[in-house]
Coordinates of C-alpha atoms in Angstrom, one line a residue:
M1 CA 59.3 199.2 173.0
N2 CA 61.8 200.0 170.0
N3 CA 63.6 196.5 169.4
R4 CA 66.9 198.5 169.1
I5 CA 66.2 200.0 172.6
R6 CA 65.2 196.7 174.0
T7 CA 68.2 194.9 172.6
K8 CA 70.3 197.5 174.2
I9 CA 68.6 197.0 177.6
F10 CA 68.8 193.3 177.1
D11 CA 72.6 193.7 176.4
I12 CA 73.1 195.5 179.6
G13 CA 71.0 193.2 181.6
N14 CA 73.2 190.2 180.4
I15 CA 76.2 192.1 182.0
L16 CA 74.5 193.2 185.1
I17 CA 72.8 189.8 186.2
P18 CA 76.1 187.6 185.9
V19 CA 77.9 190.5 187.8
T20 CA 75.5 190.5 190.6
L21 CA 75.4 186.9 190.8
A22 CA 79.3 186.6 190.9
F23 CA 79.5 189.3 193.8
G24 CA 76.7 187.2 195.4
V25 CA 78.8 184.2 195.4
G26 CA 81.8 186.4 196.5
A27 CA 79.5 187.7 199.7
V28 CA 78.9 184.0 200.6
F29 CA 82.4 183.1 200.6
C30 CA 83.2 186.5 202.8
L31 CA 80.4 185.4 205.3
M32 CA 81.9 181.8 205.4
I33 CA 85.3 183.3 206.6
G34 CA 83.7 185.8 208.8
Y35 CA 83.8 188.9 207.0
N36 CA 81.0 191.5 206.1
P37 CA 80.7 191.4 202.4
W38 CA 79.8 195.3 202.4
T39 CA 83.1 196.0 204.3
V40 CA 85.1 193.9 202.0
F41 CA 83.7 195.2 198.8
G42 CA 84.0 198.8 200.0
V43 CA 87.5 198.6 200.7
I44 CA 88.2 197.1 197.3
I45 CA 86.4 199.7 195.5
R46 CA 87.7 202.7 197.5
G47 CA 91.2 201.2 197.3
G48 CA 91.3 201.1 193.5
F49 CA 88.9 204.2 192.9
G50 CA 88.5 206.4 195.7
S51 CA 91.8 208.4 195.6
K52 CA 94.4 209.8 193.2
A53 CA 96.8 207.3 194.4
G54 CA 94.1 204.5 194.1
W55 CA 93.6 205.5 190.3
M56 CA 97.3 205.8 189.5
Q57 CA 97.9 202.1 190.8
T58 CA 94.8 201.1 189.2
L59 CA 96.0 202.2 185.7
G60 CA 99.4 200.7 186.5
F61 CA 97.7 197.3 187.0
S62 CA 95.4 198.2 184.0
C63 CA 98.0 198.6 181.3
P64 CA 98.9 195.1 180.4
I65 CA 95.3 194.0 180.8
I66 CA 94.2 196.5 178.3
M67 CA 96.8 195.3 175.6
T68 CA 96.1 191.6 176.3
S69 CA 92.2 192.2 176.1
M70 CA 92.3 194.1 172.9
A71 CA 94.7 191.3 171.4
T72 CA 92.1 188.7 172.7
A73 CA 89.2 190.5 171.3
L74 CA 90.8 190.8 167.8
C75 CA 91.4 187.2 167.6
F76 CA 87.9 186.1 169.0
K77 CA 86.0 188.5 166.5
G78 CA 87.6 186.3 163.7
G79 CA 86.5 183.2 165.3
V80 CA 90.1 182.4 166.2
W81 CA 90.1 181.1 169.9
N82 CA 93.6 182.2 170.6
L83 CA 94.1 181.3 174.4
G84 CA 97.8 181.8 174.1
M85 CA 98.1 185.3 175.3
E86 CA 99.9 184.2 178.5
G87 CA 102.6 182.2 176.7
Q88 CA 103.1 185.0 174.2
L89 CA 103.4 187.6 177.0
Y90 CA 106.2 185.4 178.7
M91 CA 108.1 185.0 175.7
G92 CA 108.1 188.7 174.8
A93 CA 108.8 189.6 178.6
Y94 CA 111.7 187.2 178.5
A95 CA 113.3 188.6 175.2
A96 CA 113.1 192.3 176.7
A97 CA 114.8 191.2 179.9
L98 CA 117.6 190.1 178.0
V99 CA 118.2 193.0 175.8
A100 CA 117.4 195.5 178.6
G101 CA 119.4 193.7 181.0
G102 CA 122.6 193.9 179.0
Y103 CA 123.0 190.3 178.2
Y104 CA 125.0 189.2 175.2
G105 CA 126.8 192.6 174.9
M106 CA 123.4 194.5 174.6
S107 CA 124.8 197.1 177.0
S108 CA 126.7 198.5 174.2
I109 CA 123.5 199.6 172.4
P110 CA 123.4 203.5 172.6
A111 CA 121.4 204.7 175.6
G112 CA 118.6 206.4 173.3
L113 CA 118.0 203.0 171.3
Q114 CA 117.8 200.6 174.3
I115 CA 114.1 201.0 175.1
P116 CA 112.9 200.7 171.5
I117 CA 115.1 198.0 170.6
A118 CA 114.0 196.2 173.7
L119 CA 110.4 196.5 172.8
A120 CA 110.7 195.8 169.3
V121 CA 112.5 192.5 170.1
S122 CA 109.9 191.6 172.6
M123 CA 107.0 191.9 170.0
G124 CA 109.1 190.1 167.4
V125 CA 109.6 187.4 169.6
G126 CA 105.9 187.3 170.6
V127 CA 105.0 187.2 166.8
L128 CA 107.4 184.2 166.1
Y129 CA 105.9 182.3 169.2
A130 CA 102.5 183.1 168.2
L131 CA 103.0 182.1 164.5
I132 CA 103.5 178.4 165.2
P133 CA 100.0 177.9 166.5
G134 CA 98.7 180.3 163.9
L135 CA 100.3 178.5 161.0
L136 CA 99.1 175.1 162.3
K137 CA 95.6 176.5 162.5
A138 CA 95.8 177.8 159.1
Y139 CA 97.2 175.2 157.1
L140 CA 96.5 171.9 159.2
N141 CA 93.3 173.1 160.9
T142 CA 94.6 171.9 164.2
N143 CA 92.6 172.7 167.3
V144 CA 93.8 176.2 168.2
V145 CA 92.5 176.0 171.8
V146 CA 94.5 172.8 172.6
T147 CA 97.7 174.1 170.9
T148 CA 97.8 177.7 172.3
I149 CA 97.0 176.4 175.9
M150 CA 99.8 173.8 175.8
F151 CA 102.0 176.5 174.3
N152 CA 101.3 178.6 177.4
Y153 CA 102.9 176.0 179.6
V154 CA 105.9 175.7 177.2
A155 CA 106.5 179.3 177.3
I156 CA 106.3 179.5 181.0
G157 CA 108.4 176.4 181.6
L158 CA 110.9 177.3 179.1
T159 CA 111.5 180.8 180.5
E160 CA 111.7 179.7 183.9
F161 CA 114.4 177.0 183.0
M162 CA 116.4 179.4 181.1
C163 CA 116.3 181.9 183.7
K164 CA 117.5 179.5 186.4
A165 CA 120.0 177.6 184.1
F166 CA 121.6 180.4 182.0
H167 CA 120.5 183.9 182.9
Q168 CA 120.2 183.9 186.7
G169 CA 121.1 187.3 188.2
D170 CA 122.8 188.4 191.4
Q171 CA 119.7 188.4 193.4
S172 CA 119.0 185.7 196.2
Y173 CA 115.7 184.7 194.1
D174 CA 115.4 183.3 190.7
A175 CA 115.3 186.3 188.3
T176 CA 117.6 187.9 185.6
F177 CA 119.9 190.7 186.3
K178 CA 118.2 194.2 186.8
I179 CA 117.1 195.9 183.9
M180 CA 119.7 198.8 182.9
P181 CA 118.7 202.1 184.0
T182 CA 118.7 203.5 180.4
A183 CA 116.5 200.6 179.5
T184 CA 113.7 201.2 182.2
I185 CA 110.4 202.5 181.2
P186 CA 110.0 205.7 183.3
K187 CA 107.0 205.9 185.6
L188 CA 104.5 208.9 185.6
N189 CA 105.3 209.2 189.4
E190 CA 107.9 207.2 191.1
S191 CA 105.3 206.6 194.1
Y192 CA 103.0 204.6 191.7
R193 CA 103.2 201.7 189.5
V194 CA 101.8 203.4 186.2
T195 CA 104.6 204.0 183.7
Y196 CA 104.4 205.7 180.4
A197 CA 103.6 202.5 178.7
I198 CA 100.0 203.3 179.6
F199 CA 100.0 205.8 176.6
A200 CA 101.3 202.7 174.5
A201 CA 98.0 200.8 175.9
V202 CA 95.7 203.8 174.8
F203 CA 97.3 203.9 171.4
I204 CA 96.9 200.3 170.8
A205 CA 93.1 200.3 172.0
I206 CA 92.6 203.0 169.5
V207 CA 94.2 201.4 166.6
I208 CA 92.5 198.0 167.4
T209 CA 89.3 199.7 167.8
F210 CA 89.6 201.7 164.3
V211 CA 90.7 198.4 162.6
M212 CA 87.9 196.5 163.9
K213 CA 85.1 198.9 163.4
K214 CA 86.4 201.2 160.4
T215 CA 88.6 199.3 158.1
R216 CA 88.2 196.5 155.5
F217 CA 90.2 194.1 157.5
G218 CA 87.9 194.5 160.4
Y219 CA 84.9 193.9 158.2
E220 CA 86.4 190.6 156.8
L221 CA 87.6 189.6 160.3
S222 CA 83.9 189.8 161.4
A223 CA 82.6 187.8 158.4
I224 CA 85.3 185.2 159.0
G225 CA 84.1 184.8 162.5
V226 CA 80.5 184.4 161.6
Q227 CA 80.9 182.0 158.5
Q228 CA 84.5 180.9 157.8
E229 CA 83.4 178.7 154.9
F230 CA 81.2 181.6 153.3
A231 CA 84.3 184.1 153.9
E232 CA 86.6 181.6 152.0
A233 CA 84.1 181.3 149.2
T234 CA 84.0 185.0 148.7
G235 CA 87.7 185.4 148.5
M236 CA 88.7 186.8 151.8
R237 CA 91.9 184.6 152.1
V238 CA 90.9 183.1 155.4
K239 CA 94.2 181.4 156.0
R240 CA 96.0 184.7 155.6
K241 CA 93.7 186.6 157.8
I242 CA 94.1 184.0 160.7
V243 CA 98.1 184.1 160.5
Q244 CA 97.9 187.9 160.6
V245 CA 95.6 187.9 163.6
F246 CA 98.0 185.6 165.3
M247 CA 101.0 187.9 164.6
V248 CA 99.1 191.0 165.8
S249 CA 98.1 189.4 169.0
G250 CA 101.6 188.0 169.6
A251 CA 103.3 191.4 169.0
V252 CA 100.8 193.2 171.7
A253 CA 101.2 190.3 174.0
G254 CA 104.8 190.4 173.9
L255 CA 104.8 194.1 174.5
A256 CA 102.5 193.8 177.3
G257 CA 105.2 191.6 179.0
A258 CA 108.1 193.7 178.1
T259 CA 106.2 196.9 179.7
E260 CA 105.9 195.0 182.9
V261 CA 109.4 193.6 183.2
M262 CA 111.1 196.9 182.0
G263 CA 108.6 199.5 183.8
V264 CA 107.5 197.7 186.9
N265 CA 109.4 194.7 187.9
K266 CA 112.9 195.9 186.5
N267 CA 113.8 192.1 185.7
F268 CA 112.1 189.0 184.7
T269 CA 111.0 186.3 187.4
P270 CA 109.3 183.2 186.4
N271 CA 106.1 184.2 188.4
F272 CA 105.9 187.7 187.3
S273 CA 102.6 187.5 185.7
K274 CA 100.8 186.4 188.9
D275 CA 97.8 184.1 189.2
P276 CA 95.5 183.9 187.1
G277 CA 98.0 185.6 184.7
L278 CA 97.8 188.9 182.8
G279 CA 97.1 187.2 179.5
W280 CA 94.1 185.4 181.2
E281 CA 93.0 188.5 182.6
G282 CA 92.6 189.8 179.0
Y283 CA 90.7 186.8 178.3
F284 CA 88.2 187.3 180.9
V285 CA 87.8 190.9 179.7
A286 CA 87.4 190.1 176.2
V287 CA 84.7 187.3 177.1
L288 CA 82.8 189.8 179.4
T289 CA 82.6 192.5 176.8
N290 CA 81.8 190.3 173.9
N291 CA 84.8 191.2 172.2
N292 CA 83.8 194.9 171.9
P293 CA 87.2 196.9 172.0
V294 CA 85.7 200.1 173.6
A295 CA 84.2 198.0 176.5
C296 CA 87.4 196.1 176.5
F297 CA 89.3 199.3 177.5
F298 CA 87.1 200.4 180.2
V299 CA 86.5 196.7 181.7
A300 CA 90.3 196.2 181.7
I301 CA 90.5 199.4 183.8
L302 CA 87.9 197.9 186.0
F303 CA 89.9 194.8 186.4
G304 CA 92.9 196.8 187.2
G305 CA 91.0 198.5 189.9
F306 CA 89.7 195.4 191.5
R307 CA 93.3 193.8 191.3
Y308 CA 94.7 196.7 193.3
G309 CA 91.7 197.2 195.6
S310 CA 91.9 193.6 196.4
I311 CA 95.7 194.2 197.6
V312 CA 94.6 197.0 199.6
A313 CA 91.9 194.8 201.2
Q314 CA 94.5 191.9 202.0
S315 CA 96.6 194.5 203.5
N316 CA 93.9 196.3 205.7
L317 CA 91.6 193.1 206.3
G318 CA 93.9 190.2 206.0
I319 CA 91.6 188.7 203.3
S320 CA 93.2 186.5 200.6
L321 CA 93.6 187.6 197.0
D322 CA 91.8 184.4 196.1
L323 CA 88.4 185.8 196.6
L324 CA 88.8 188.2 193.6
N325 CA 89.8 185.1 191.6
I326 CA 86.7 183.3 192.8
I327 CA 84.7 186.3 191.6
K328 CA 86.1 186.6 188.2
A329 CA 85.8 183.0 187.6
C330 CA 82.0 183.0 188.6
L331 CA 81.8 185.9 186.3
I332 CA 82.6 183.9 183.3
L333 CA 80.5 180.9 184.5
F334 CA 77.4 183.2 185.0
Y335 CA 78.1 185.2 181.7
A336 CA 78.0 181.8 179.8
V337 CA 74.2 181.9 180.1
K338 CA 72.2 184.6 178.1
Y339 CA 69.7 185.5 180.6
L340 CA 67.8 188.1 178.3
N341 CA 67.8 187.1 174.7
G342 CA 66.0 188.8 171.8
S343 CA 62.3 190.1 172.2
N344 CA 61.6 187.2 174.8
G345 CA 64.4 187.3 177.5
R346 CA 65.4 183.9 178.8
I347 CA 64.2 184.7 182.4
K348 CA 60.9 186.1 180.9
K349 CA 60.5 182.9 178.5
A350 CA 61.1 180.6 181.4
V351 CA 58.6 182.3 183.7
R352 CA 56.1 182.1 180.9
S353 CA 56.7 178.6 180.3
W354 CA 55.9 177.4 183.8
P355 CA 52.3 177.5 183.5
G356 CA 52.3 175.4 180.5
R357 CA 54.8 172.9 182.3
L358 CA 52.2 172.7 185.3
R359 CA 49.3 172.0 183.0
N360 CA 51.0 169.3 181.3
K361 CA 52.3 167.9 184.8
D362 CA 48.9 168.1 186.1
S363 CA 47.4 166.5 182.9
G364 CA 49.9 163.6 182.9
T365 CA 49.0 162.8 186.6
R366 CA 45.0 162.7 185.9
E367 CA 45.8 160.6 183.0
G368 CA 47.9 158.2 185.0
A369 CA 45.2 158.0 187.7
K370 CA 42.5 157.1 184.9
I371 CA 45.0 154.3 183.6
E372 CA 45.6 152.9 187.2
K373 CA 41.6 153.0 187.8
G374 CA 40.8 151.5 184.8
G375 CA 43.2 148.7 185.4
D376 CA 45.0 149.4 182.1
T377 CA 48.5 148.2 181.6
V378 CA 51.2 148.9 179.1
G379 CA 53.1 146.3 177.5

C-alpha cells in the first residue's frame, strides 16, 4: 500500500478509535444511570443535526468555538501552549459589555458605530491581556502553561468582582446592564441562537487557514513549533513571533466573548461561558484536530451540535449535561495515545510483540526451573 495512503488511513484511525472509546465510556455511564445509550446518543445527534432548527442552534453554539479553536491551533502550531483563551475571552466580553451597555457615556456614540467600536475594544482588551503571558514567555522564558492557566482564573475572578461591585445592572441576578438595542448583534432569525457573528467566525477561519498554510509567517511558525532553537539560529525572530501569536489569539478570543455577550446573552454574567468554557472547547477542538485549521472548523461545528443536542437530551430525557463533558474528557484522554503510528501501527506492533513476550516468559520460566532443580543459588 502507498505510504501516503497508509498514513491517511492511520490518521483517520487515530481519530475514530478514541471517538469510539470515548462514546463507549459514555455508554457505560448511560447504562449506570438507567438510560439506553442508543436512545441518548440518537436524541443528541437528531437534536443537533436532524432539522433546520437544530442546525441553526448548532451554528449558534459553534460560532465562538470556531474562533477559539482557530486561535488555539495557531498558537499550538508555533509550539506556544497558550491555554489562556478562556481568560482572554472573559476580558474581551466584559469590555464589550461596558461599551455596548452604555457605561461611562458610551451611549453617546453614534448608533452606527456602537457595534464596531465595542468589537474593536473587546479585541484590544483581549490583545493587552494576552500580551502579559506572551511577553513573559518571549523574554523571560516563563512556563506559558502555568501563566496562561493562572491568568484564566484572574480574569474570571476579576470580571465577576467588577460586575458585582461596580457594574451591577438592574436585574435580580449578577449581570451588567442590558446591551443597548443599537449595539446588539442581530440574529439571523430571532427564533434561533445564531447571529451574524457566524460570518465573522467563517472569515477568521479562512484567514487563519490561509496564514497557516500559504504564508511565510505560517511556515516560520511551523518551523518554530518543530525546533525553536533552529528557527532562532536561522533568523526567524522567534521572540517576535511568540508575541505576535499571543496578540492574534487574544484578539480572536476577545472577539468571541464579545459576540456572545452582544448577540446571544445581551449582557455580561459571570458564568456566561458555561462549564467547561468556550475557551476550553476551542482547546479540545485544536487538540483533536492536531491543529489543522480546516478540521478545526468542522469539528467545532460538531462540538456545537453535541452541545445543543445535549441540551435537547436534558430537556427530553432528563439526562445531565455532564455526560457530554465526560465524553469530551475521555476524547482528550484517549487521543493522547497514537494507536496507529507509521508503517507499523501501535496496535499492530503490540500484537506482533506478544509472541516474543510469551517466548521470553516461557524461556525464563524453564531457565528458572533448571536453576531450582540444580540447586544453584544467586548471591
